[in-house]
XYZ file of C-alpha atoms in Angstrom:
565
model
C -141.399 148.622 115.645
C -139.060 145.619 116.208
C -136.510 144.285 113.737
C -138.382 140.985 113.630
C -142.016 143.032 112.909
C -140.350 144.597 110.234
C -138.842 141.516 108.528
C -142.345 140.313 108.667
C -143.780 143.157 106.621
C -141.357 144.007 103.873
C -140.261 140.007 103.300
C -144.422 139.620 103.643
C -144.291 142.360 100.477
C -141.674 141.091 98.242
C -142.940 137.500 98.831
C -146.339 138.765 97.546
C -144.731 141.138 94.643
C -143.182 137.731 93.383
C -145.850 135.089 93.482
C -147.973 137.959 92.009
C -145.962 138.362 88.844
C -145.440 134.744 89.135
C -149.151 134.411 88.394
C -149.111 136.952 85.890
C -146.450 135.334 83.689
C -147.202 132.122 84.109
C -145.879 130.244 81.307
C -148.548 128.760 78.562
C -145.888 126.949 76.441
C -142.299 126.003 76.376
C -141.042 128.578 74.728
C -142.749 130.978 77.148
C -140.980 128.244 79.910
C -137.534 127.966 78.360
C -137.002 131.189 76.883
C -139.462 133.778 78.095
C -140.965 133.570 74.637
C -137.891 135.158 73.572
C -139.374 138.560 73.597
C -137.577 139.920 77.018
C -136.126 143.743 75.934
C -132.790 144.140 76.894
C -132.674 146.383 79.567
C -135.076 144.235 81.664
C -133.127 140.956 80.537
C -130.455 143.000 82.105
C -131.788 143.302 85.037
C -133.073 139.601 85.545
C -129.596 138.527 84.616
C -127.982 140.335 87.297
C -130.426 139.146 90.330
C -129.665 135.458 88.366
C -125.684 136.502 89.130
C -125.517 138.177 92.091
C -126.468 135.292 94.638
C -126.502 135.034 98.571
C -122.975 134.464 97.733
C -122.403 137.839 96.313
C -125.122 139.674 98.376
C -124.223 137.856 101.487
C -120.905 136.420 101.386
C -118.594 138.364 99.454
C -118.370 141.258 101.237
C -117.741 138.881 104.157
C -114.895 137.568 102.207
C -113.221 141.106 101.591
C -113.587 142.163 105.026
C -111.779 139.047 106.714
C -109.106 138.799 104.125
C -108.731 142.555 103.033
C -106.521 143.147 99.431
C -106.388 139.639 98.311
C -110.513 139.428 98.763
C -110.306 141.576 95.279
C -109.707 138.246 92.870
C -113.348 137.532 93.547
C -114.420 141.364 92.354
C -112.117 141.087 89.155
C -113.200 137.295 88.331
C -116.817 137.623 88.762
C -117.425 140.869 87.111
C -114.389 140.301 84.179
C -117.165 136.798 83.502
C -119.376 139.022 82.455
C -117.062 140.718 79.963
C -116.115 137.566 78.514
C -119.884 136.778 78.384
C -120.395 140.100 76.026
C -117.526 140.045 73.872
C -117.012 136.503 73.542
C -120.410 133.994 74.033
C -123.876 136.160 73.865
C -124.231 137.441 70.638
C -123.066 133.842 69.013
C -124.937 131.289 71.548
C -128.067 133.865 70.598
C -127.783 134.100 66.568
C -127.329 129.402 67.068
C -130.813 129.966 69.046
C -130.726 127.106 71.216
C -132.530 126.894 74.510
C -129.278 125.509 76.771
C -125.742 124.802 76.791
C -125.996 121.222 76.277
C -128.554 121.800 72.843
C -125.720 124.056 71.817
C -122.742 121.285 72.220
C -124.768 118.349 71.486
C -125.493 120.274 68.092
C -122.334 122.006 67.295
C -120.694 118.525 68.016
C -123.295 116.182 66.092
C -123.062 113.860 69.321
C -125.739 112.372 71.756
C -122.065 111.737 74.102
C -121.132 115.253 74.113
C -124.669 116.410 74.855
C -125.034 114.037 77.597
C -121.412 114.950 79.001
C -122.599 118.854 78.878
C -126.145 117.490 80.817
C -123.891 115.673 83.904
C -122.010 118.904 84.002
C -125.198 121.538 84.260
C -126.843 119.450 86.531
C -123.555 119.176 89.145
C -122.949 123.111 88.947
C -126.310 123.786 89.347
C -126.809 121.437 92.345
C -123.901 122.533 93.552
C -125.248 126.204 93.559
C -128.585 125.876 94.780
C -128.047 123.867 97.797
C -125.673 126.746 99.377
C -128.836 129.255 98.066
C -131.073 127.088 100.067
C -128.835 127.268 102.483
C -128.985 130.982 102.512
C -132.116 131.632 102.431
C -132.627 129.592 106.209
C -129.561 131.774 107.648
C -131.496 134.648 106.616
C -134.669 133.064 108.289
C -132.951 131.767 111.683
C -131.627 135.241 112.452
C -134.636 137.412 111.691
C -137.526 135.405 111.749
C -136.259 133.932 114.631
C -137.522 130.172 113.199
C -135.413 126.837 112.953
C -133.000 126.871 109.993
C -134.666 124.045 108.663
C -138.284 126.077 108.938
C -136.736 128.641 106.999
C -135.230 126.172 104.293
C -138.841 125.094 103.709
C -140.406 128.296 103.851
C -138.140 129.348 100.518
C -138.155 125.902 99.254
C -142.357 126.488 98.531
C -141.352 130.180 97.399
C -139.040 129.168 94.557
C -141.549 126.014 93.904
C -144.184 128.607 93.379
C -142.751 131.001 91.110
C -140.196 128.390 88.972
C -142.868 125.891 88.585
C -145.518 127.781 87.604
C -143.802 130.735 85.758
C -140.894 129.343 83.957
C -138.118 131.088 82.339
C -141.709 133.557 81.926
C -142.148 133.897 85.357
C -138.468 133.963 86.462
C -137.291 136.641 84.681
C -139.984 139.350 85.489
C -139.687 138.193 89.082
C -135.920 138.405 88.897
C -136.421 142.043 87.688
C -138.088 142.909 91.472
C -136.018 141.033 93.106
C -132.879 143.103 91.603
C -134.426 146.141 92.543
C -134.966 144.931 96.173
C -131.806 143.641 96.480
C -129.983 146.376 95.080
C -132.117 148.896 97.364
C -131.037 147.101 100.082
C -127.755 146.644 99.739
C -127.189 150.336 99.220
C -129.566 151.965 101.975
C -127.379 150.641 104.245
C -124.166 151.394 102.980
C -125.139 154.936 102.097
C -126.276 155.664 105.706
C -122.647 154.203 107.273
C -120.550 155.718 105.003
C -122.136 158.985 105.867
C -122.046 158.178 109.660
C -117.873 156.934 109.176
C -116.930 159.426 106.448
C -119.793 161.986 105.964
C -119.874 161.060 102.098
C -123.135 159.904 101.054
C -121.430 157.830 98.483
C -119.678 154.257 99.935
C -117.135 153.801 97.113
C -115.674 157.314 97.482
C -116.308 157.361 100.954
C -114.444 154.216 102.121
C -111.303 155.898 100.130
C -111.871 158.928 102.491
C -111.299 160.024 105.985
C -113.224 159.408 109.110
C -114.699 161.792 111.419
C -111.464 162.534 112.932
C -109.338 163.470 110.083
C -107.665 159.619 109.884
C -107.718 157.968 106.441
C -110.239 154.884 107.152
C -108.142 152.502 105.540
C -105.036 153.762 107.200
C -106.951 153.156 110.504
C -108.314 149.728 109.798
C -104.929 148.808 108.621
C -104.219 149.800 112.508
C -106.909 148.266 114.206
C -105.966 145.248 112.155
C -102.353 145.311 113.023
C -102.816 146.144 116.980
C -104.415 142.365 116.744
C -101.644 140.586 114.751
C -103.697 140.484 111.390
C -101.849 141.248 108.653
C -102.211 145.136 106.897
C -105.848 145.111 105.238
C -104.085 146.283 102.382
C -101.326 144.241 102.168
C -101.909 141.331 99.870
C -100.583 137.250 101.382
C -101.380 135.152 98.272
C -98.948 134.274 95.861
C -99.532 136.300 91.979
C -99.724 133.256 89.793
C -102.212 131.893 92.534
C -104.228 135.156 92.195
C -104.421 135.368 88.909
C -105.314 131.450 88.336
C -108.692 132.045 90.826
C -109.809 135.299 88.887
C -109.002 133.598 85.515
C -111.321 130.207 87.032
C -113.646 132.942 88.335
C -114.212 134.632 85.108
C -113.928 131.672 82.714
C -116.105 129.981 85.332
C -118.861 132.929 85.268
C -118.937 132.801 81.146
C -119.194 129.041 81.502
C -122.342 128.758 84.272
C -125.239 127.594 82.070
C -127.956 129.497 84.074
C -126.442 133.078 83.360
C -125.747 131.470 79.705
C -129.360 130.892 79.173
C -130.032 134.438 80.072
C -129.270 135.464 76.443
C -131.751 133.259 74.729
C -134.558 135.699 76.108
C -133.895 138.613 74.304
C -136.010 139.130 70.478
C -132.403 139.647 68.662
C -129.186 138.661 68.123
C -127.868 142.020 69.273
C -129.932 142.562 72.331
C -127.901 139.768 73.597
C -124.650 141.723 73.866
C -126.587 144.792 74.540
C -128.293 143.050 77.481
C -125.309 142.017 78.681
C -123.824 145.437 78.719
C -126.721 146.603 81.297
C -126.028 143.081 83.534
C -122.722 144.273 83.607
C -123.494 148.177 84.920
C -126.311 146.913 87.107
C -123.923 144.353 89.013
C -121.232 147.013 88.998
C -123.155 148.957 91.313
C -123.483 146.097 94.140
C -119.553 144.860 93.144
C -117.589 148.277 93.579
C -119.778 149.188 96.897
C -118.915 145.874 97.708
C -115.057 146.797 99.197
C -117.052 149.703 101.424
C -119.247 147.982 102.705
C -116.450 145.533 103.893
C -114.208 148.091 105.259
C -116.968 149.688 106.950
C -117.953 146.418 108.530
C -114.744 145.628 109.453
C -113.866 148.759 111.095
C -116.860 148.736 113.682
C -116.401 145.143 114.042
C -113.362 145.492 115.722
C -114.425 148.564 117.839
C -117.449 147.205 119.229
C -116.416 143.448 120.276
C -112.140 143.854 121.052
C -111.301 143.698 124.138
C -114.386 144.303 125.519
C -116.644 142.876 128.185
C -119.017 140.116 127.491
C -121.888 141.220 129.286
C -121.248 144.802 127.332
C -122.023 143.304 124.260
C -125.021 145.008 122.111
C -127.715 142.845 121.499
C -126.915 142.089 117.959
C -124.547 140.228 119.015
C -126.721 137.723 121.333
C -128.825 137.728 118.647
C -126.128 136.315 116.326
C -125.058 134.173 119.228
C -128.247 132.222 118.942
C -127.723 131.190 115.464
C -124.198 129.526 115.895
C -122.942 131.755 113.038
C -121.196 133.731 116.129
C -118.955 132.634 118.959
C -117.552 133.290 121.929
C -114.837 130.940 123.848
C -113.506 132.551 127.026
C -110.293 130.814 127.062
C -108.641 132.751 129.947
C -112.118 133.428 131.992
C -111.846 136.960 132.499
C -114.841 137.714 130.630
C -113.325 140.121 128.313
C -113.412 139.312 124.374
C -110.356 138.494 123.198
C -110.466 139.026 118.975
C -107.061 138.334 118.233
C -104.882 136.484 114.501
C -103.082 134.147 117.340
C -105.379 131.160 117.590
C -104.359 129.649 120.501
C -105.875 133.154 121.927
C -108.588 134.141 120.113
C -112.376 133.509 121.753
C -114.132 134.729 119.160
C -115.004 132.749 116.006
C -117.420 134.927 113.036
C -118.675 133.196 110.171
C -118.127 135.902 106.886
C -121.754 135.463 106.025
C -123.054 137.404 108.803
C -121.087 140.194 108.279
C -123.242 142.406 105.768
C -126.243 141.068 107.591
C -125.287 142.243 110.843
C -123.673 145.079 109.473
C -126.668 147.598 109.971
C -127.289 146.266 113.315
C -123.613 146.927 114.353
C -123.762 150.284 113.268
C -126.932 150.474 115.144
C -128.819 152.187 111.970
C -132.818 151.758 112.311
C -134.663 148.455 112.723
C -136.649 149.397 109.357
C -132.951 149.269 107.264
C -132.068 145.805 109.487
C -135.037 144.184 108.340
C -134.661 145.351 104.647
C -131.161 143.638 104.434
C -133.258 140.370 105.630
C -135.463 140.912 102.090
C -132.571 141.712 100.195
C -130.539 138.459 101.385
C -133.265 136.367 100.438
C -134.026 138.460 97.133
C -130.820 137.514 95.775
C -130.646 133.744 96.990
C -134.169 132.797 95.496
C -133.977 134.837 92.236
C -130.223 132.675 91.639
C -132.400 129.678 93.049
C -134.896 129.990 90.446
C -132.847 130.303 87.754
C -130.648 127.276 88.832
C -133.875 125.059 89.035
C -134.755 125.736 85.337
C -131.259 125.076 84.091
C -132.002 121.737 85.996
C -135.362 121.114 84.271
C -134.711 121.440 80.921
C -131.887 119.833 81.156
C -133.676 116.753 81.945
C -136.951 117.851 80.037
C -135.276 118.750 76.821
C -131.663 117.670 76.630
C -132.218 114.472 78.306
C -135.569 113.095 77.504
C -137.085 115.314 74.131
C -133.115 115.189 72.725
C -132.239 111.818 73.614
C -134.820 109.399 75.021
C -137.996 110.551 74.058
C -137.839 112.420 70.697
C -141.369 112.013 69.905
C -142.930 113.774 72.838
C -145.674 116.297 72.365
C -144.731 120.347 73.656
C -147.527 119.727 76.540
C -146.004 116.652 77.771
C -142.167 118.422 77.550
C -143.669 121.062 79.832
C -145.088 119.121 82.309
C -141.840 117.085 82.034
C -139.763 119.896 82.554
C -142.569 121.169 85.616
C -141.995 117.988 87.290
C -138.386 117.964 87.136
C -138.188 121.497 88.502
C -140.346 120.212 91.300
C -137.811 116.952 92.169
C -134.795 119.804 92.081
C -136.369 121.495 94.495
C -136.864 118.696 96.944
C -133.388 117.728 95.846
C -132.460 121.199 96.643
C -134.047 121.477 99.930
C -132.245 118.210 101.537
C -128.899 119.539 100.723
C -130.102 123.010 102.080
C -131.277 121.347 105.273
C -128.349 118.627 105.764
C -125.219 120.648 103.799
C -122.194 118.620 103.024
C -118.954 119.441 105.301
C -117.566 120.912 102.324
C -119.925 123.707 101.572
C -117.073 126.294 101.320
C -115.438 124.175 98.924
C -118.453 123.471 96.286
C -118.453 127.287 95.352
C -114.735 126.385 93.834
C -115.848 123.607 92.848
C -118.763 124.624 90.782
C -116.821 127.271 89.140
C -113.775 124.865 88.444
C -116.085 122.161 86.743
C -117.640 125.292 84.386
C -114.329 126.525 83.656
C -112.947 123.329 83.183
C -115.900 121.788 80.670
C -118.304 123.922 79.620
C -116.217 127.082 78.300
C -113.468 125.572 76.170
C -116.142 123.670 74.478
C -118.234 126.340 73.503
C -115.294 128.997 72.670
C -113.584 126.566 70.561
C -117.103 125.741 69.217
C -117.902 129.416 68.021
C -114.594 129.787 66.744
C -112.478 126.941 65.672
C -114.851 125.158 62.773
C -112.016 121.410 62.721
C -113.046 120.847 66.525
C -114.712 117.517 65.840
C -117.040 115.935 68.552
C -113.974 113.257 69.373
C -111.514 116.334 71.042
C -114.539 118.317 72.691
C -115.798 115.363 74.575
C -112.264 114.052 75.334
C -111.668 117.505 76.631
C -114.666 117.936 78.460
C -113.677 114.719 80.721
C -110.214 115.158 80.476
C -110.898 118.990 82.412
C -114.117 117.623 84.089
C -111.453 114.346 85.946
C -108.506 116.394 86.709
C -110.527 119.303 88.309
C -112.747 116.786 90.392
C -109.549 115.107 91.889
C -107.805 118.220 92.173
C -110.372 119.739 94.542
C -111.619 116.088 96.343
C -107.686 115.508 96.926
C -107.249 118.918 98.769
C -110.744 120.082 99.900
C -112.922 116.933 100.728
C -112.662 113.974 102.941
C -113.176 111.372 100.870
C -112.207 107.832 101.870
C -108.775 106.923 101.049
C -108.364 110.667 100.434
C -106.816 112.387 103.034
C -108.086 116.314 102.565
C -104.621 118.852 103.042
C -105.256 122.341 102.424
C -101.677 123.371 102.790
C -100.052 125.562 99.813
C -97.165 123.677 100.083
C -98.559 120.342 98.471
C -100.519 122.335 96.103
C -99.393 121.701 92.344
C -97.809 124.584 91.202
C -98.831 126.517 94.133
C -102.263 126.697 92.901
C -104.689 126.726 95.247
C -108.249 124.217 94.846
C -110.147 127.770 93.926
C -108.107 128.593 91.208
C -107.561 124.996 89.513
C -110.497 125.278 87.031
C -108.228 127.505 84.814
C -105.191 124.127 84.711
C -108.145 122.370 84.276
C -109.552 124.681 81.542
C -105.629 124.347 79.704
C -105.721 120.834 80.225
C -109.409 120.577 78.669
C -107.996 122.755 75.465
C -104.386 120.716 74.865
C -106.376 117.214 75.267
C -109.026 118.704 72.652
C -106.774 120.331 69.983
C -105.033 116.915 70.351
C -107.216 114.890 69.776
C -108.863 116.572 67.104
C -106.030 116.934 65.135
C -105.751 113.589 64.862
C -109.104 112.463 63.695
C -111.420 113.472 61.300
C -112.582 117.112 60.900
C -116.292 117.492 61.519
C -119.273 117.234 58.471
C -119.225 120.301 55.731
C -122.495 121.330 57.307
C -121.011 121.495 61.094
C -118.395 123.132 59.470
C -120.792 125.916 57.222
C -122.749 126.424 60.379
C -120.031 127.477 62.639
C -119.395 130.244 60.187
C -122.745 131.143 59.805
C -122.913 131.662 63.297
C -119.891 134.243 63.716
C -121.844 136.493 60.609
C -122.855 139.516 61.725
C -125.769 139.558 58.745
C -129.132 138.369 59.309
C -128.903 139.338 63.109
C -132.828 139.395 63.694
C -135.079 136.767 65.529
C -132.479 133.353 65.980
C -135.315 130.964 67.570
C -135.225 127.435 67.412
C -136.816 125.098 68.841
């Protein structure tokens, strides 16, 4: 059967698997739509929270990333996946025990202010925006290639998925969805890798084998470094990037992760106070799996990349690569008119642009592995941008629904009209959604950064400082907050956007302290902790009872059910 038939029946059977259990867990109350009912065990918690994580960008793009830039591609493996150890050690267990639904309840509580709650509400609602539009986005790459439909067709297509399931279901829904769509994704992200490494290395296992040698007795990384050389690429194990650079984008990346209020909410699922950290522990193992085959999977891709479209001839090209054509994501310039395909580091020679996110999509087709594993990619890709969708859409709506409107505006509101609230608001997000999937801004690339700068820079000095320093008073977090929030936003519109008046240059030499826009969120994160301890110190300390109920929450006693409502 063809690639496209098969897309048709396994996407056809996930699609079905996840409006079924949407159905099945539909959510009957707003505990049920908030929190799951708050009786989610840990290992499937685990689970959901890893699909939540591991987006289109990790399933699609990062391996992308690793394979075009090689060593220094490894900040986004050692930010990502050190988030989620910050996440177990450091904010589970406590933001579980306070039992609040979201990260604004928890500041606008812990810092007796309407301000600070409504500071933490702008903040989720611009990361999560920020997010879902690029998973949107995803989802109709995904749809252009193998469905062969309009990208826009495709946006809608996933648009009335995620309205289905996130509407109806809730948190409910989500989360036993999210536990399919980690096993499809995961399934399909290894199939594939499995089968090349075997066919490059003859180790069924990717992580050893892309440490191994090929068929002929060469190291593979000793001949990609080659391959990559004989083009004027730099070594792909040589790292570029400047160290304090590095390690300010995996500290944004990690602080960023622990900060990202729809992986935050995660924890609020589980029954107790310890199932938090425990369900963190299995995220963290689960996403380990797709993270450390991650660097194969690049090098693999990589490697045949270069052997099947340098220096070859046009019309030799396999058909995946007409296919790609078609999309835009792929192209071919002949400068010189010879009709050969000149992949080259010089610029003013090379024909051939790639986008990164095609490169674990088209990976199985490259390596020419059967139509079946093609099309199960395809299901995997959009596996991992919905669940992340879904999850980003509730953050969203209760934001709105219960920080904004029961919190703030409407206190009096019945738990029926809160849901349908919070159903409604879902539904504008994923119009919202949907129109930045469809028309994405210039600076799509950039967001990413962006979101996780703005999380660093807000959301997790605010809560860490909240959990354990009882004088923060409401007066340094929300100084803080905006203090991080408006140096971060200029930061990244001054170098990454072209705004008017603001000329965008991307050059490391302008770059304050040679940090680069990606890794600002952790000055922004310093700057958000100096302004706060300031500022704190010189007003008054917060109430008695702010003060008992920080150290209530960091007691290990009484770790059972923590609901509130």
């Amino acid at each position: 059967m063809s690639i496209q038939i098969w897309t048709y029946i396994l996407v056809g059977l996930s699609f079905a698997l996840y409006i079924g259990i949407a159905i099945w867990a539909r959510a009957g109350s707003t505990k049920e739509f908030y929190v799951a009912g708050g009786g989610v065990s840990p290992v499937a918690n685990g689970m959901a929270t890893a699909a939540d994580w591991m987006s289109a960008a990790s399933f699609i793009s990062m391996a992308g990333l690793i394979s075009f830039m090689g060593y220094d591609g490894a900040v986004f493996l050692m930010g990502w996946t050190g988030g989620y150890v910050l996440l177990a050690l450091l904010l589970a267990p406590y933001l579980r025990k306070f039992g609040k639904f979201t990260v604004p309840a928890f500041i606008g509580d812990r810092y007796y202010s309407n301000t600070a709650r409504t500071v933490a509400v702008i903040c989720a609602l611009f990361v999560s925006f920020t997010y879902v539009a690029g998973q949107m986005r995803g989802v109709g790459v995904v749809f252009s290639r193998f469905l062969e439909v309009d990208i826009n067709t495709g946006v809608y297509i996933g648009m009335a998925i995620v309205f289905f399931y996130a509407v109806l279901g809730g948190m409910k829904g989500i989360t036993y969805t999210q536990v399919a769509q980690f096993c499809v994704l995961i399934f399909a992200f290894m199939v594939p890798a499995i089968f090349i490494s075997i066919q490059m290395t003859g180790n069924p296992i990717p992580q050893l084998g892309f440490g191994g040698t090929t068929q002929d007795g060469i190291y593979l990384l000793d001949k990609l470094n080659g391959l990559n050389e004989e083009l004027g690429f730099s070594a792909y194990t040589s790292g570029t990037k400047d160290m304090f650079d590095v390690f300010c984008i995996t500290a944004a990346l990690m602080v960023g992760t622990a900060g990202l209020p729809h992986v935050i909410v995660r924890f609020f699922t589980v029954p107790k106070v310890k199932d938090a950290r425990l369900s963190a522990g299995y995220a963290l193992a689960f996403i380990a799996v797709l993270y450390t085959t991650a660097p194969a999977v690049a090098v693999f891709a990589r490697t045949n990349l270069i052997e099947t479209v340098s220096n070859e001839s046009y019309t030799s090209m396999p058909q995946w690569f007409k296919n790609w054509e078609k999309t835009g994501l792929l192209k071919f310039e002949d400068k010189n008119a010879d009709g050969i395909v000149q992949y080259v580091a010089d610029k003013s020679k090379n024909e051939l642009t790639i986008d990164n996110d095609i490169i674990v999509l088209a990976n199985p087709e490259i390596a020419r592995l059967p139509n079946w594993v093609v099309a199960l990619v395809a299901a995997g890709g959009l596996a991992a941008a919905l669940s992340t969708a879904a999850g980003l859409l509730l953050v969203i709506s209760t934001s709105v629904s219960h920080d904004l409107l029961k919190k703030q505006l409407m206190p009096k509101m019945s738990d029926k009209t809160e849901l349908l609230t919070a159903r409604i608001s879902a539904m504008f997000a994923v119009v919202i959604a949907g129109y930045f999937g469809i028309h994405p801004p210039g600076f799509v690339a950039s967001v990413v950064a962006l979101a996780f700068g703005l999380a660093a820079a807000s959301f997790f000095p605010a809560i860490i400082m909240g959990i354990f320093y009882k004088r923060m008073n409401k007066e340094g977090a929300i100084a803080g907050m905006v203090s991080g929030l408006i140096i971060t936003l200029y930061y990244i519109a001054k170098f990454k956007l072209h705004w008017i008046g603001v000329e965008a240059n991307d050059g490391p030499e302008s770059w304050w302290f040679g940090v680069s826009p990606e890794g600002f969120g952790t000055i922004g994160m310093v700057v958000n902790v100096v302004v706060a301890l300031i500022v704190s110190s010189l007003t008054q300390p917060p109430p008695q009872n702010v003060q008992s109920m920080v150290e209530e929450i960091r007691i290990p006693r009484g770790a059972g059910s923590a609901y509130n409502h």
